[in-house]
Tab-separated table of C-alpha atoms in Angstrom:
chain	number	residue	atom	x	y	z
A	184	MET	CA	0.000	0.000	0.000
A	185	ASP	CA	1.134	3.508	-0.703
A	186	ASN	CA	0.732	6.715	1.262
A	187	ASP	CA	-2.318	7.758	-0.768
A	188	SER	CA	-4.117	4.496	0.057
A	189	GLU	CA	-3.310	4.971	3.728
A	190	GLN	CA	-4.730	8.494	3.681
A	191	LEU	CA	-7.883	7.310	1.919
A	192	MET	CA	-8.416	4.496	4.414
A	193	GLN	CA	-7.951	7.012	7.214
A	194	VAL	CA	-10.822	9.075	5.769
A	195	ALA	CA	-13.079	6.001	5.968
A	196	ILE	CA	-11.939	5.304	9.523
A	197	ASP	CA	-12.506	8.950	10.502
A	198	LEU	CA	-16.051	8.674	9.157
A	199	SER	CA	-16.603	5.630	11.381
A	200	PHE	CA	-15.728	7.717	14.426
A	201	GLU	CA	-17.955	10.557	13.215
A	202	ALA	CA	-20.937	8.218	12.753
A	203	MET	CA	-20.584	6.909	16.279
A	204	ARG	CA	-19.776	10.199	18.016
A	205	SER	CA	-22.553	12.131	16.283
A	206	GLN	CA	-25.120	9.464	17.230
A	207	ARG	CA	-25.890	8.768	13.567
A	208	GLY	CA	-25.197	5.053	13.798
A	209	GLY	CA	-22.597	2.395	14.421
A	210	PRO	CA	-18.844	2.848	13.951
A	211	TYR	CA	-18.643	2.413	10.193
A	212	GLY	CA	-17.343	4.703	7.471
A	213	ALA	CA	-16.709	4.308	3.748
A	214	ILE	CA	-15.625	6.253	0.694
A	215	VAL	CA	-15.708	5.598	-3.039
A	216	VAL	CA	-12.622	6.766	-4.914
A	217	ARG	CA	-12.047	7.276	-8.610
A	218	ASP	CA	-8.626	8.272	-9.954
A	219	GLY	CA	-7.554	9.306	-6.459
A	220	GLU	CA	-10.575	11.576	-5.916
A	221	ILE	CA	-13.237	10.866	-3.304
A	222	ILE	CA	-16.572	10.877	-5.123
A	223	GLY	CA	-18.727	9.333	-2.405
A	224	ARG	CA	-18.641	9.424	1.391
A	225	GLY	CA	-20.776	7.461	3.772
A	226	MET	CA	-21.159	6.593	7.384
A	227	ASN	CA	-23.501	4.286	9.175
A	228	GLU	CA	-26.790	6.114	9.712
A	229	VAL	CA	-29.067	3.149	10.355
A	230	THR	CA	-30.388	4.333	13.710
A	231	SER	CA	-30.652	8.056	12.938
A	232	ARG	CA	-32.406	7.530	9.583
A	233	HIS	CA	-34.446	4.574	10.802
A	234	ASP	CA	-33.207	2.784	7.694
A	235	PRO	CA	-31.607	-0.675	7.860
A	236	THR	CA	-29.990	-0.054	4.454
A	237	ALA	CA	-28.192	3.133	5.545
A	238	HIS	CA	-24.855	1.377	5.940
A	239	ALA	CA	-21.686	3.368	5.267
A	240	GLU	CA	-20.921	1.528	2.032
A	241	MET	CA	-24.460	1.903	0.705
A	242	THR	CA	-24.459	5.629	1.443
A	243	ALA	CA	-21.049	6.121	-0.186
A	244	ILE	CA	-22.098	4.118	-3.267
A	245	ARG	CA	-25.326	6.134	-3.614
A	246	GLN	CA	-23.400	9.397	-3.380
A	247	ALA	CA	-20.776	8.251	-5.901
A	248	CYS	CA	-23.463	7.165	-8.359
A	249	ALA	CA	-25.202	10.529	-7.999
A	250	HIS	CA	-21.879	12.303	-8.530
A	251	LEU	CA	-21.172	10.380	-11.730
A	252	GLN	CA	-24.830	10.245	-12.812
A	253	SER	CA	-24.346	6.533	-13.395
A	254	TRP	CA	-25.074	3.285	-11.639
A	255	HIS	CA	-21.806	1.870	-12.970
A	256	LEU	CA	-18.758	2.524	-10.807
A	257	GLU	CA	-16.149	0.736	-12.891
A	258	GLY	CA	-12.731	2.222	-12.272
A	259	CYS	CA	-13.684	2.981	-8.670
A	260	GLU	CA	-12.439	1.630	-5.374
A	261	LEU	CA	-14.249	1.312	-2.069
A	262	TYR	CA	-12.425	2.051	1.164
A	263	THR	CA	-14.383	0.937	4.200
A	264	SER	CA	-13.613	0.739	7.881
A	265	CYS	CA	-14.949	-2.825	8.046
A	266	GLU	CA	-15.423	-5.795	5.747
A	267	PRO	CA	-18.756	-5.247	3.966
A	268	CYS	CA	-21.818	-7.218	5.002
A	269	PRO	CA	-23.607	-9.268	2.315
A	270	MET	CA	-25.970	-6.387	1.446
A	271	CYS	CA	-23.106	-3.946	0.979
A	272	MET	CA	-21.005	-6.482	-0.891
A	273	ALA	CA	-23.917	-7.191	-3.233
A	274	ALA	CA	-24.259	-3.445	-3.891
A	275	THR	CA	-20.517	-3.322	-4.563
A	276	TYR	CA	-20.892	-6.049	-7.176
A	277	TRP	CA	-23.979	-4.423	-8.723
A	278	ALA	CA	-22.086	-1.121	-8.953
A	279	ARG	CA	-19.138	-2.946	-10.527
A	280	ILE	CA	-16.578	-1.443	-8.172
A	281	ASP	CA	-13.099	-2.713	-9.011
A	282	ARG	CA	-11.549	-3.172	-5.570
A	283	VAL	CA	-12.430	-3.059	-1.861
A	284	TYR	CA	-10.025	-2.062	0.901
A	285	TYR	CA	-11.336	-2.784	4.392
A	286	GLY	CA	-10.094	-2.209	7.931
A	287	ASN	CA	-11.788	-4.531	10.403
A	288	SER	CA	-12.796	-8.052	9.447
A	289	LYS	CA	-16.309	-9.364	9.999
A	290	GLU	CA	-14.879	-11.496	12.814
A	291	VAL	CA	-13.576	-8.415	14.634
A	292	ALA	CA	-16.953	-6.690	14.144
A	293	ALA	CA	-18.710	-9.725	15.646
A	294	ARG	CA	-16.619	-9.416	18.812
A	295	TYR	CA	-18.229	-5.991	19.299
A	296	GLY	CA	-21.799	-7.106	18.685
A	297	PHE	CA	-21.977	-6.527	14.922
A	298	ASN	CA	-22.415	-10.095	13.744
A	299	SER	CA	-23.178	-10.316	10.030
A	300	GLN	CA	-22.217	-13.994	9.834
A	301	ILE	CA	-25.880	-14.959	10.269
A	302	PHE	CA	-26.637	-13.288	6.935
A	303	TYR	CA	-23.811	-15.103	5.155
A	304	ASP	CA	-25.083	-18.366	6.663
A	305	GLU	CA	-28.738	-17.703	5.813
A	306	LEU	CA	-28.004	-16.826	2.187
A	307	ALA	CA	-26.114	-20.094	1.774
A	308	LEU	CA	-29.158	-22.134	2.862
A	309	PRO	CA	-31.845	-23.467	0.523
A	310	LEU	CA	-34.945	-21.241	0.585
A	311	SER	CA	-36.879	-23.871	2.525
A	312	GLN	CA	-34.400	-23.766	5.418
A	313	ARG	CA	-34.135	-20.004	5.940
A	314	GLN	CA	-35.483	-18.238	9.020
A	315	ILE	CA	-37.637	-15.969	6.859
A	316	THR	CA	-40.283	-17.947	5.024
A	317	MET	CA	-39.996	-17.589	1.259
A	318	ILE	CA	-43.244	-18.190	-0.657
A	319	PRO	CA	-43.378	-18.190	-4.469
A	320	TYR	CA	-46.553	-16.372	-5.482
A	321	MET	CA	-48.074	-15.328	-8.834
A	322	GLU	CA	-44.960	-16.344	-10.735
A	323	THR	CA	-46.639	-16.285	-14.170
A	324	GLU	CA	-47.991	-12.769	-13.671
A	325	ALA	CA	-44.642	-11.557	-12.353
A	326	GLU	CA	-42.747	-13.125	-15.248
A	327	ALA	CA	-44.801	-11.055	-17.689
A	328	ALA	CA	-42.715	-8.014	-16.717
A	329	PHE	CA	-39.524	-9.921	-17.586
A	330	GLU	CA	-41.022	-11.010	-20.905
A	331	GLU	CA	-41.882	-7.418	-21.754
A	332	TRP	CA	-38.396	-6.333	-20.639
A	333	ASP	CA	-36.836	-8.977	-22.875
A	334	ALA	CA	-38.686	-7.579	-25.889
A	335	LYS	CA	-37.851	-3.965	-25.051
A	336	ALA	CA	-35.541	-2.439	-27.668
A	337	ASP	CA	-34.209	0.394	-25.500
A	338	LYS	CA	-33.493	-1.522	-22.276
A	339	ALA	CA	-30.424	-0.797	-20.176
A	340	ASP	CA	-27.840	-3.561	-20.210
A	341	TYR	CA	-27.298	-4.952	-16.730
C-alpha cells in the first residue's frame, strides 16, 4: 500500500468515528474513490435515519453514483472501515466497483456485537431452510414483466 491508500483508508476510519460520536449510527465509514478523488462518502446512519440499508458503504455508493450520474462505478475503489456485510457487498458487485479495501474483518466486528455472519449463513441455505419464510406467489404474472423487458428495444444492459 502507498501513502495515498493509507490516507484514503484514514478518511473512511474517521467517518466511522464521526458516525458513532454524532449518534448517527454504528462505527462504520466508507468512501468511493475514482482516480484518487473521493466521489462518495458514507457513514452508518441506520439508527438516525431509521433505515436498515443506511450502511456506510451503501451511502457512499449512492453518493458516488449521484456524482457520476451513473449506476456503474467501474474504475472505482471502495475504502471501508470494516469488511462489507452481504448487502453492501452485493451493492458493490452491482455497482461494478473494481476493488475493496477494508479495515476490520467481519470477525472483529462480531466481537463488538456486529455479527453479520448470520446473513452469510442464511443466504447459503436453501430457501426452505431459511429463518424468513420464502413463498413463491403469482410467478406467471410476475414473469410477464420480464417477458416485456426482454422484448424492449431500449433496455439498459445490466
